[in-house]
PDB file of C-alpha atoms in Angstrom:
ATOM      1  CA  MET A 626       4.219 -25.428  20.254  1.00 61.00           C
ATOM      2  CA  GLU A 627       5.837 -22.099  21.117  1.00 84.00           C
ATOM      3  CA  LYS A 628       6.071 -19.485  18.436  1.00 90.00           C
ATOM      4  CA  ALA A 629       9.388 -19.021  16.665  1.00 94.00           C
ATOM      5  CA  ILE A 630      10.944 -15.607  17.254  1.00 95.00           C
ATOM      6  CA  ILE A 631      13.017 -13.795  14.646  1.00 96.00           C
ATOM      7  CA  TYR A 632      14.754 -10.445  14.924  1.00 96.00           C
ATOM      8  CA  VAL A 633      15.342  -8.509  11.713  1.00 95.00           C
ATOM      9  CA  VAL A 634      18.185  -6.017  12.106  1.00 95.00           C
ATOM     10  CA  SER A 635      19.160  -3.281   9.653  1.00 92.00           C
ATOM     11  CA  ASP A 636      20.974   0.040   9.454  1.00 87.00           C
ATOM     12  CA  SER A 637      18.209   1.150   7.053  1.00 84.00           C
ATOM     13  CA  VAL A 638      14.449   0.501   7.003  1.00 80.00           C
ATOM     14  CA  GLY A 639      14.837  -3.266   7.165  1.00 84.00           C
ATOM     15  CA  GLU A 640      12.293  -4.037   4.445  1.00 84.00           C
ATOM     16  CA  THR A 641      14.685  -6.255   2.465  1.00 83.00           C
ATOM     17  CA  ALA A 642      15.652  -8.336   5.490  1.00 87.00           C
ATOM     18  CA  GLU A 643      12.017  -8.719   6.546  1.00 91.00           C
ATOM     19  CA  PHE A 644      10.879  -9.715   3.055  1.00 89.00           C
ATOM     20  CA  VAL A 645      13.588 -12.353   2.630  1.00 91.00           C
ATOM     21  CA  THR A 646      13.055 -13.682   6.136  1.00 92.00           C
ATOM     22  CA  LYS A 647       9.303 -14.011   5.661  1.00 93.00           C
ATOM     23  CA  ALA A 648       9.815 -15.707   2.295  1.00 91.00           C
ATOM     24  CA  ALA A 649      12.083 -18.281   3.953  1.00 92.00           C
ATOM     25  CA  LEU A 650       9.736 -18.738   6.921  1.00 92.00           C
ATOM     26  CA  SER A 651       6.830 -19.480   4.581  1.00 92.00           C
ATOM     27  CA  GLN A 652       8.614 -22.712   3.665  1.00 92.00           C
ATOM     28  CA  PHE A 653       8.380 -23.895   7.264  1.00 93.00           C
ATOM     29  CA  MET A 654       5.344 -22.354   8.921  1.00 92.00           C
ATOM     30  CA  SER A 655       2.387 -19.993   8.630  1.00 91.00           C
ATOM     31  CA  GLU A 656       2.423 -16.365   9.827  1.00 88.00           C
ATOM     32  CA  ASN A 657       0.574 -17.409  12.981  1.00 90.00           C
ATOM     33  CA  ASP A 658       3.474 -19.624  14.025  1.00 92.00           C
ATOM     34  CA  TYR A 659       6.122 -16.935  14.473  1.00 94.00           C
ATOM     35  CA  ASP A 660       6.727 -13.421  15.751  1.00 94.00           C
ATOM     36  CA  LEU A 661       9.021 -11.178  13.742  1.00 94.00           C
ATOM     37  CA  TYR A 662      10.500  -8.013  15.251  1.00 94.00           C
ATOM     38  CA  ARG A 663      12.193  -5.412  13.083  1.00 92.00           C
ATOM     39  CA  ILE A 664      15.070  -3.346  14.523  1.00 93.00           C
ATOM     40  CA  PRO A 665      15.725  -0.635  11.906  1.00 90.00           C
ATOM     41  CA  TYR A 666      18.141   2.281  11.597  1.00 89.00           C
ATOM     42  CA  VAL A 667      20.903   0.774  13.732  1.00 91.00           C
ATOM     43  CA  GLU A 668      23.450   3.487  14.490  1.00 89.00           C
ATOM     44  CA  ASN A 669      25.623   1.977  17.201  1.00 92.00           C
ATOM     45  CA  ILE A 670      26.992  -1.310  18.465  1.00 94.00           C
ATOM     46  CA  GLU A 671      24.987  -1.203  21.701  1.00 94.00           C
ATOM     47  CA  VAL A 672      21.774  -1.768  19.748  1.00 94.00           C
ATOM     48  CA  LEU A 673      23.345  -4.853  18.170  1.00 96.00           C
ATOM     49  CA  ARG A 674      24.561  -6.089  21.526  1.00 95.00           C
ATOM     50  CA  GLY A 675      21.037  -5.700  22.922  1.00 94.00           C
ATOM     51  CA  ALA A 676      19.516  -7.557  19.986  1.00 95.00           C
ATOM     52  CA  VAL A 677      21.828 -10.524  20.505  1.00 96.00           C
ATOM     53  CA  TYR A 678      21.180 -10.529  24.257  1.00 96.00           C
ATOM     54  CA  HIS A 679      17.402 -10.679  23.798  1.00 95.00           C
ATOM     55  CA  ALA A 680      17.698 -13.273  21.039  1.00 95.00           C
ATOM     56  CA  ASN A 681      19.758 -15.427  23.382  1.00 96.00           C
ATOM     57  CA  GLN A 682      17.271 -15.049  26.218  1.00 95.00           C
ATOM     58  CA  LEU A 683      14.280 -15.891  24.029  1.00 94.00           C
ATOM     59  CA  GLY A 684      15.843 -18.580  21.881  1.00 95.00           C
ATOM     60  CA  ALA A 685      15.374 -16.374  18.802  1.00 96.00           C
ATOM     61  CA  MET A 686      17.375 -16.122  15.597  1.00 96.00           C
ATOM     62  CA  ILE A 687      18.565 -12.998  13.783  1.00 97.00           C
ATOM     63  CA  GLY A 688      18.489 -12.040  10.129  1.00 95.00           C
ATOM     64  CA  PHE A 689      20.235  -8.824   9.173  1.00 94.00           C
ATOM     65  CA  THR A 690      21.121  -6.411   6.383  1.00 91.00           C
ATOM     66  CA  LEU A 691      23.965  -4.172   7.516  1.00 91.00           C
ATOM     67  CA  VAL A 692      26.087  -2.348   4.959  1.00 85.00           C
ATOM     68  CA  ASN A 693      28.476  -1.071   7.630  1.00 88.00           C
ATOM     69  CA  PRO A 694      31.217  -3.752   7.714  1.00 87.00           C
ATOM     70  CA  MET A 695      32.097  -2.978  11.344  1.00 91.00           C
ATOM     71  CA  PHE A 696      28.472  -3.565  12.373  1.00 93.00           C
ATOM     72  CA  ARG A 697      28.329  -6.791  10.354  1.00 90.00           C
ATOM     73  CA  GLU A 698      31.495  -8.193  11.885  1.00 93.00           C
ATOM     74  CA  PHE A 699      30.461  -7.242  15.412  1.00 95.00           C
ATOM     75  CA  LEU A 700      26.991  -8.777  15.097  1.00 96.00           C
ATOM     76  CA  ILE A 701      28.312 -12.012  13.610  1.00 95.00           C
ATOM     77  CA  GLN A 702      30.948 -12.387  16.336  1.00 96.00           C
ATOM     78  CA  GLU A 703      28.599 -11.399  19.176  1.00 96.00           C
ATOM     79  CA  ALA A 704      25.982 -13.876  17.964  1.00 96.00           C
ATOM     80  CA  LYS A 705      28.631 -16.592  17.714  1.00 96.00           C
ATOM     81  CA  ASN A 706      29.775 -15.897  21.270  1.00 97.00           C
ATOM     82  CA  LYS A 707      26.194 -16.130  22.556  1.00 96.00           C
ATOM     83  CA  ASN A 708      25.347 -19.158  20.418  1.00 96.00           C
ATOM     84  CA  VAL A 709      22.612 -17.287  18.548  1.00 96.00           C
ATOM     85  CA  GLU A 710      21.726 -18.295  14.979  1.00 96.00           C
ATOM     86  CA  CYS A 711      22.515 -15.234  12.870  1.00 96.00           C
ATOM     87  CA  VAL A 712      22.170 -14.858   9.086  1.00 94.00           C
ATOM     88  CA  ASP A 713      23.876 -12.177   6.998  1.00 92.00           C
ATOM     89  CA  ILE A 714      21.351 -11.594   4.201  1.00 91.00           C
ATOM     90  CA  MET A 715      23.234  -8.969   2.199  1.00 83.00           C
ATOM     91  CA  GLY A 716      26.915  -9.493   3.090  1.00 79.00           C
ATOM     92  CA  PRO A 717      27.708 -12.417   0.751  1.00 84.00           C
ATOM     93  CA  MET A 718      26.161 -10.578  -2.204  1.00 80.00           C
ATOM     94  CA  LEU A 719      28.150  -7.418  -1.421  1.00 77.00           C
ATOM     95  CA  GLN A 720      31.358  -9.394  -1.179  1.00 80.00           C
ATOM     96  CA  ALA A 721      30.698 -11.220  -4.454  1.00 85.00           C
ATOM     97  CA  MET A 722      29.953  -7.940  -6.243  1.00 83.00           C
ATOM     98  CA  GLU A 723      33.064  -6.360  -4.768  1.00 83.00           C
ATOM     99  CA  ARG A 724      35.138  -9.171  -6.272  1.00 89.00           C
ATOM    100  CA  LYS A 725      33.275  -9.071  -9.578  1.00 86.00           C
ATOM    101  CA  PHE A 726      33.254  -5.301 -10.106  1.00 84.00           C
ATOM    102  CA  LYS A 727      36.637  -4.736  -8.428  1.00 90.00           C
ATOM    103  CA  LYS A 728      35.371  -1.762  -6.462  1.00 82.00           C
ATOM    104  CA  ARG A 729      34.295  -1.050  -2.900  1.00 79.00           C
ATOM    105  CA  PRO A 730      30.588  -0.694  -2.040  1.00 71.00           C
ATOM    106  CA  LYS A 731      29.391   2.769  -1.032  1.00 73.00           C
ATOM    107  CA  GLN A 732      28.425   1.486   2.433  1.00 66.00           C
ATOM    108  CA  GLU A 733      25.469   3.872   2.592  1.00 66.00           C
ATOM    109  CA  PRO A 734      22.321   2.404   4.166  1.00 66.00           C
ATOM    110  CA  GLY A 735      18.999   2.767   2.347  1.00 56.00           C
ATOM    111  CA  LEU A 736      20.229   3.656  -1.134  1.00 56.00           C
ATOM    112  CA  ILE A 737      17.550   1.454  -2.679  1.00 57.00           C
ATOM    113  CA  HIS A 738      14.949   3.646  -0.955  1.00 54.00           C
ATOM    114  CA  LYS A 739      16.604   7.003  -1.421  1.00 53.00           C
ATOM    115  CA  LEU A 740      14.160   9.272   0.359  1.00 52.00           C
ATOM    116  CA  ASP A 741      13.697  11.788  -2.398  1.00 61.00           C
ATOM    117  CA  GLU A 742      10.609  13.884  -3.006  1.00 68.00           C
ATOM    118  CA  ASP A 743       8.992  11.320  -5.322  1.00 74.00           C
ATOM    119  CA  TYR A 744       9.340   8.555  -2.746  1.00 75.00           C
ATOM    120  CA  PHE A 745       7.718  10.653  -0.028  1.00 80.00           C
ATOM    121  CA  ARG A 746       4.847  11.634  -2.323  1.00 86.00           C
ATOM    122  CA  ARG A 747       4.184   8.011  -3.243  1.00 88.00           C
ATOM    123  CA  VAL A 748       4.160   6.842   0.381  1.00 87.00           C
ATOM    124  CA  GLU A 749       1.911   9.726   1.377  1.00 92.00           C
ATOM    125  CA  ALA A 750      -0.500   8.965  -1.471  1.00 94.00           C
ATOM    126  CA  ILE A 751      -0.704   5.275  -0.551  1.00 93.00           C
ATOM    127  CA  GLU A 752      -1.392   6.103   3.085  1.00 93.00           C
ATOM    128  CA  PHE A 753      -4.015   8.621   1.961  1.00 95.00           C
ATOM    129  CA  ALA A 754      -5.804   6.021  -0.200  1.00 95.00           C
ATOM    130  CA  VAL A 755      -5.966   3.604   2.728  1.00 93.00           C
ATOM    131  CA  ARG A 756      -7.159   6.246   5.193  1.00 94.00           C
ATOM    132  CA  TYR A 757      -9.932   7.564   2.957  1.00 95.00           C
ATOM    133  CA  ASP A 758     -11.040   4.304   1.386  1.00 95.00           C
ATOM    134  CA  ASP A 759     -14.748   3.523   0.986  1.00 93.00           C
ATOM    135  CA  GLY A 760     -15.903   6.890   2.372  1.00 92.00           C
ATOM    136  CA  ARG A 761     -14.790   6.026   5.909  1.00 88.00           C
ATOM    137  CA  ASP A 762     -13.745   9.635   6.528  1.00 92.00           C
ATOM    138  CA  PRO A 763     -15.464  12.322   4.397  1.00 91.00           C
ATOM    139  CA  ARG A 764     -12.735  14.840   5.226  1.00 92.00           C
ATOM    140  CA  GLY A 765     -10.593  13.142   2.607  1.00 94.00           C
ATOM    141  CA  VAL A 766     -12.850  14.366  -0.197  1.00 96.00           C
ATOM    142  CA  GLN A 767     -11.626  17.951   0.060  1.00 95.00           C
ATOM    143  CA  GLN A 768      -7.984  16.950   0.441  1.00 95.00           C
ATOM    144  CA  ALA A 769      -7.922  14.500  -2.467  1.00 96.00           C
ATOM    145  CA  ASP A 770      -6.520  15.053  -5.945  1.00 95.00           C
ATOM    146  CA  ILE A 771      -9.223  12.727  -7.268  1.00 96.00           C
ATOM    147  CA  VAL A 772     -12.438  11.384  -5.763  1.00 97.00           C
ATOM    148  CA  LEU A 773     -13.831   8.164  -7.224  1.00 98.00           C
ATOM    149  CA  ILE A 774     -17.532   7.462  -6.775  1.00 98.00           C
ATOM    150  CA  GLY A 775     -19.538   4.405  -7.678  1.00 97.00           C
ATOM    151  CA  VAL A 776     -21.761   1.659  -6.352  1.00 97.00           C
ATOM    152  CA  SER A 777     -20.246  -1.342  -4.597  1.00 96.00           C
ATOM    153  CA  ARG A 778     -17.948  -3.600  -6.706  1.00 95.00           C
ATOM    154  CA  THR A 779     -16.856  -1.028  -9.269  1.00 97.00           C
ATOM    155  CA  SER A 780     -13.148  -1.437  -8.347  1.00 95.00           C
ATOM    156  CA  LYS A 781     -12.897   1.818  -6.407  1.00 97.00           C
ATOM    157  CA  THR A 782     -10.369   0.499  -3.892  1.00 96.00           C
ATOM    158  CA  PRO A 783      -7.878  -1.206  -6.270  1.00 95.00           C
ATOM    159  CA  LEU A 784      -8.115   1.780  -8.600  1.00 97.00           C
ATOM    160  CA  SER A 785      -7.352   4.138  -5.701  1.00 96.00           C
ATOM    161  CA  GLN A 786      -4.264   2.107  -4.805  1.00 95.00           C
ATOM    162  CA  TYR A 787      -3.076   1.937  -8.418  1.00 94.00           C
ATOM    163  CA  LEU A 788      -3.334   5.724  -8.790  1.00 96.00           C
ATOM    164  CA  ALA A 789      -1.665   6.219  -5.400  1.00 95.00           C
ATOM    165  CA  HIS A 790       1.435   4.536  -6.815  1.00 91.00           C
ATOM    166  CA  LYS A 791       1.366   7.308  -9.414  1.00 92.00           C
ATOM    167  CA  GLN A 792       1.621   9.782  -6.511  1.00 92.00           C
ATOM    168  CA  LEU A 793      -2.038  10.858  -6.647  1.00 95.00           C
ATOM    169  CA  LYS A 794      -4.072  11.282  -3.476  1.00 96.00           C
ATOM    170  CA  VAL A 795      -7.298   9.416  -4.133  1.00 97.00           C
ATOM    171  CA  ALA A 796     -10.401   9.155  -1.965  1.00 97.00           C
ATOM    172  CA  ASN A 797     -13.345   6.994  -2.913  1.00 97.00           C
ATOM    173  CA  VAL A 798     -16.982   7.248  -1.901  1.00 97.00           C
ATOM    174  CA  PRO A 799     -19.553   4.453  -2.232  1.00 97.00           C
ATOM    175  CA  ILE A 800     -22.925   5.457  -3.619  1.00 97.00           C
ATOM    176  CA  VAL A 801     -25.763   3.852  -1.681  1.00 96.00           C
ATOM    177  CA  PRO A 802     -29.419   4.956  -1.972  1.00 96.00           C
ATOM    178  CA  GLU A 803     -29.925   4.840   1.802  1.00 95.00           C
ATOM    179  CA  VAL A 804     -26.912   7.060   2.523  1.00 94.00           C
ATOM    180  CA  GLU A 805     -26.576  10.696   1.483  1.00 94.00           C
ATOM    181  CA  PRO A 806     -23.186  11.459  -0.086  1.00 95.00           C
ATOM    182  CA  PRO A 807     -20.987  13.816   1.983  1.00 95.00           C
ATOM    183  CA  THR A 808     -21.729  17.477   1.319  1.00 95.00           C
ATOM    184  CA  SER A 809     -18.033  18.029   0.569  1.00 95.00           C
ATOM    185  CA  LEU A 810     -18.535  16.002  -2.617  1.00 96.00           C
ATOM    186  CA  PHE A 811     -20.560  18.885  -4.022  1.00 96.00           C
ATOM    187  CA  GLU A 812     -18.020  21.512  -2.968  1.00 95.00           C
ATOM    188  CA  ILE A 813     -14.984  20.333  -4.928  1.00 95.00           C
ATOM    189  CA  PRO A 814     -14.401  21.110  -8.632  1.00 94.00           C
ATOM    190  CA  SER A 815     -16.619  18.763 -10.632  1.00 93.00           C
ATOM    191  CA  HIS A 816     -13.792  17.482 -12.833  1.00 92.00           C
ATOM    192  CA  LYS A 817     -11.945  16.128  -9.794  1.00 94.00           C
ATOM    193  CA  CYS A 818     -14.828  13.794  -9.045  1.00 96.00           C
ATOM    194  CA  ILE A 819     -14.951  10.769 -11.350  1.00 97.00           C
ATOM    195  CA  GLY A 820     -17.918   8.445 -11.551  1.00 97.00           C
ATOM    196  CA  LEU A 821     -17.409   4.745 -12.227  1.00 98.00           C
ATOM    197  CA  ARG A 822     -20.366   3.416 -14.185  1.00 97.00           C
ATOM    198  CA  ILE A 823     -21.085  -0.283 -14.739  1.00 97.00           C
ATOM    199  CA  SER A 824     -23.776  -2.171 -16.593  1.00 97.00           C
ATOM    200  CA  PRO A 825     -26.429  -3.888 -14.437  1.00 97.00           C
ATOM    201  CA  GLU A 826     -25.668  -7.260 -16.062  1.00 96.00           C
ATOM    202  CA  LYS A 827     -21.953  -7.043 -15.308  1.00 96.00           C
ATOM    203  CA  LEU A 828     -22.583  -5.836 -11.767  1.00 96.00           C
ATOM    204  CA  ASN A 829     -25.021  -8.665 -11.166  1.00 94.00           C
ATOM    205  CA  ASP A 830     -22.409 -11.218 -12.288  1.00 94.00           C
ATOM    206  CA  ILE A 831     -19.679  -9.672 -10.128  1.00 95.00           C
ATOM    207  CA  ARG A 832     -21.863  -9.541  -7.029  1.00 93.00           C
ATOM    208  CA  LYS A 833     -23.043 -13.128  -7.457  1.00 92.00           C
ATOM    209  CA  GLU A 834     -19.434 -14.268  -7.596  1.00 91.00           C
ATOM    210  CA  ARG A 835     -18.641 -12.167  -4.549  1.00 88.00           C
ATOM    211  CA  LEU A 836     -21.463 -13.787  -2.591  1.00 90.00           C
ATOM    212  CA  LYS A 837     -20.289 -17.248  -3.626  1.00 87.00           C
ATOM    213  CA  SER A 838     -16.750 -16.479  -2.439  1.00 86.00           C
ATOM    214  CA  LEU A 839     -18.237 -15.570   0.945  1.00 85.00           C
ATOM    215  CA  GLY A 840     -20.176 -18.833   1.064  1.00 83.00           C
ATOM    216  CA  LEU A 841     -23.524 -17.068   0.635  1.00 84.00           C
ATOM    217  CA  GLY A 842     -26.332 -17.772  -1.806  1.00 77.00           C
ATOM    218  CA  ASP A 843     -26.635 -15.576  -4.875  1.00 70.00           C
ATOM    219  CA  GLN A 844     -30.246 -14.757  -4.028  1.00 73.00           C
ATOM    220  CA  ALA A 845     -29.276 -12.147  -1.437  1.00 83.00           C
ATOM    221  CA  ALA A 846     -30.530  -8.593  -1.952  1.00 87.00           C
ATOM    222  CA  TYR A 847     -26.959  -7.531  -2.738  1.00 90.00           C
ATOM    223  CA  ALA A 848     -27.188  -9.298  -6.110  1.00 90.00           C
ATOM    224  CA  ASN A 849     -30.905  -8.728  -6.674  1.00 92.00           C
ATOM    225  CA  VAL A 850     -31.662  -7.267 -10.114  1.00 94.00           C
ATOM    226  CA  ASP A 851     -34.187  -4.747  -8.781  1.00 95.00           C
ATOM    227  CA  ARG A 852     -31.794  -3.663  -6.028  1.00 95.00           C
ATOM    228  CA  ILE A 853     -29.010  -3.161  -8.550  1.00 96.00           C
ATOM    229  CA  ALA A 854     -31.295  -1.104 -10.797  1.00 96.00           C
ATOM    230  CA  SER A 855     -32.217   1.074  -7.823  1.00 96.00           C
ATOM    231  CA  GLU A 856     -28.560   1.656  -6.924  1.00 97.00           C
ATOM    232  CA  LEU A 857     -27.595   2.532 -10.491  1.00 97.00           C
ATOM    233  CA  ASP A 858     -30.528   4.940 -10.816  1.00 97.00           C
ATOM    234  CA  TYR A 859     -29.383   6.680  -7.641  1.00 97.00           C
ATOM    235  CA  PHE A 860     -25.799   6.742  -8.936  1.00 98.00           C
ATOM    236  CA  ASN A 861     -26.974   8.431 -12.172  1.00 97.00           C
ATOM    237  CA  LYS A 862     -28.899  10.982 -10.135  1.00 97.00           C
ATOM    238  CA  ILE A 863     -25.810  11.886  -8.100  1.00 97.00           C
ATOM    239  CA  ILE A 864     -23.646  12.055 -11.217  1.00 96.00           C
ATOM    240  CA  HIS A 865     -26.143  14.422 -12.829  1.00 96.00           C
ATOM    241  CA  GLN A 866     -26.052  16.685  -9.774  1.00 97.00           C
ATOM    242  CA  LEU A 867     -22.257  16.734  -9.718  1.00 96.00           C
ATOM    243  CA  GLY A 868     -21.795  17.175 -13.462  1.00 96.00           C
ATOM    244  CA  CYS A 869     -18.590  15.177 -13.224  1.00 96.00           C
ATOM    245  CA  PRO A 870     -16.894  12.948 -15.816  1.00 96.00           C
ATOM    246  CA  VAL A 871     -17.928   9.295 -15.927  1.00 97.00           C
ATOM    247  CA  ILE A 872     -16.011   6.193 -17.017  1.00 97.00           C
ATOM    248  CA  ASP A 873     -17.768   2.972 -17.939  1.00 97.00           C
ATOM    249  CA  VAL A 874     -15.780   0.242 -16.184  1.00 97.00           C
ATOM    250  CA  SER A 875     -18.025  -2.656 -17.234  1.00 96.00           C
ATOM    251  CA  ASN A 876     -15.370  -4.316 -19.383  1.00 94.00           C
ATOM    252  CA  LYS A 877     -12.213  -2.504 -18.303  1.00 95.00           C
ATOM    253  CA  ALA A 878      -9.286  -3.703 -16.236  1.00 93.00           C
ATOM    254  CA  VAL A 879      -8.139  -1.475 -13.376  1.00 94.00           C
ATOM    255  CA  GLU A 880      -5.009  -0.503 -15.339  1.00 94.00           C
ATOM    256  CA  GLU A 881      -7.093   0.563 -18.326  1.00 95.00           C
ATOM    257  CA  THR A 882      -9.383   2.739 -16.221  1.00 96.00           C
ATOM    258  CA  ALA A 883      -6.363   4.239 -14.453  1.00 95.00           C
ATOM    259  CA  ASN A 884      -4.764   5.183 -17.775  1.00 94.00           C
ATOM    260  CA  ILE A 885      -7.949   6.955 -18.838  1.00 95.00           C
ATOM    261  CA  ILE A 886      -7.897   8.953 -15.604  1.00 95.00           C
ATOM    262  CA  LEU A 887      -4.191   9.773 -15.980  1.00 93.00           C
ATOM    263  CA  ASN A 888      -4.873  11.041 -19.510  1.00 91.00           C
ATOM    264  CA  MET A 889      -7.700  13.202 -18.159  1.00 90.00           C
ATOM    265  CA  ILE A 890      -5.341  14.710 -15.606  1.00 86.00           C
ATOM    266  CA  ASN A 891      -3.029  15.794 -18.412  1.00 80.00           C
ATOM    267  CA  GLN A 892      -5.762  17.983 -19.871  1.00 75.00           C
ATOM    268  CA  PRO A 893      -5.117  21.761 -19.641  1.00 63.00           C
ATOM    269  CA  TYR A 894      -8.060  22.477 -17.325  1.00 61.00           C
ATOM    270  CA  TRP A 895      -6.885  20.085 -14.670  1.00 68.00           C
ATOM    271  CA  ASP A 896      -5.263  21.674 -11.647  1.00 62.00           C
ATOM    272  CA  LEU A 897      -4.481  19.426  -8.688  1.00 57.00           C
ATOM    273  CA  HIS A 898      -4.216  22.455  -6.429  1.00 50.00           C
ATOM    274  CA  ASP A 899      -7.590  23.947  -7.383  1.00 49.00           C
ATOM    275  CA  ASN A 900     -10.120  23.353  -4.623  1.00 40.00           C
ATOM    276  CA  LYS A 901     -13.373  25.207  -4.027  1.00 36.00           C
ATOM    277  CA  ALA A 902     -13.085  24.585  -0.329  1.00 33.00           C
ATOM    278  CA  ASN A 903     -10.014  26.821  -0.269  1.00 31.00           C
ATOM    279  CA  GLU A 904     -11.516  29.672  -2.253  1.00 31.00           C
TER     280      GLU A 904
END
């Protein structure tokens, strides 16, 4: 069976059209059964004409969110002429609201994602958290607002993402006895490095469940009590060297730990722009 092909067309980013289209597709097929191509920031009719042409050639359908009424009308008519299935995702809602509120829409693309300073900071922070996750690039340590350190399965990654949505650049570094932490970890202000401590019993339970989810036995070294004790001893040694704050995450949800960190950041001594590397 050939893959279904769907074009998503928008005079903005196209996120709304893609989300709705994927939600509808999930009722018919898995992600492996279709190819979706986004055509964002449409500024002229020729782009629309080209989209319809390719859709016709490939037997594809089109879903679109166009706030420009001229673009909407052209795309609908062009698709009709070429016998291409074309769905206006936003138009009916705009028309209904126009009738209900008795006023014309602003017809400005992308208002829901107004690219203000806060939006840019949030996107940048999220990208930062992904790029410098799990110590994959030690350069992130010196650029981060916060560096989370802890042994495996202390929720470093989800916590990094949660804080990124608060516009904080977060790097995280796993602490493993066989691997020396990056030297940059010892060069940043100690209060910007936050240790995530966990009880050996809790960590043992979490790791056993993790192994089970992977179809592995819970007797692997990863969940071995002696191995866990060794890792936590090494973690405590590193924390002592850094002299950084520590949060016990044994019985805390990610949101709870994040709120503790956000409260710490509000303390007078905290300066997101202070960095020893720049002194």
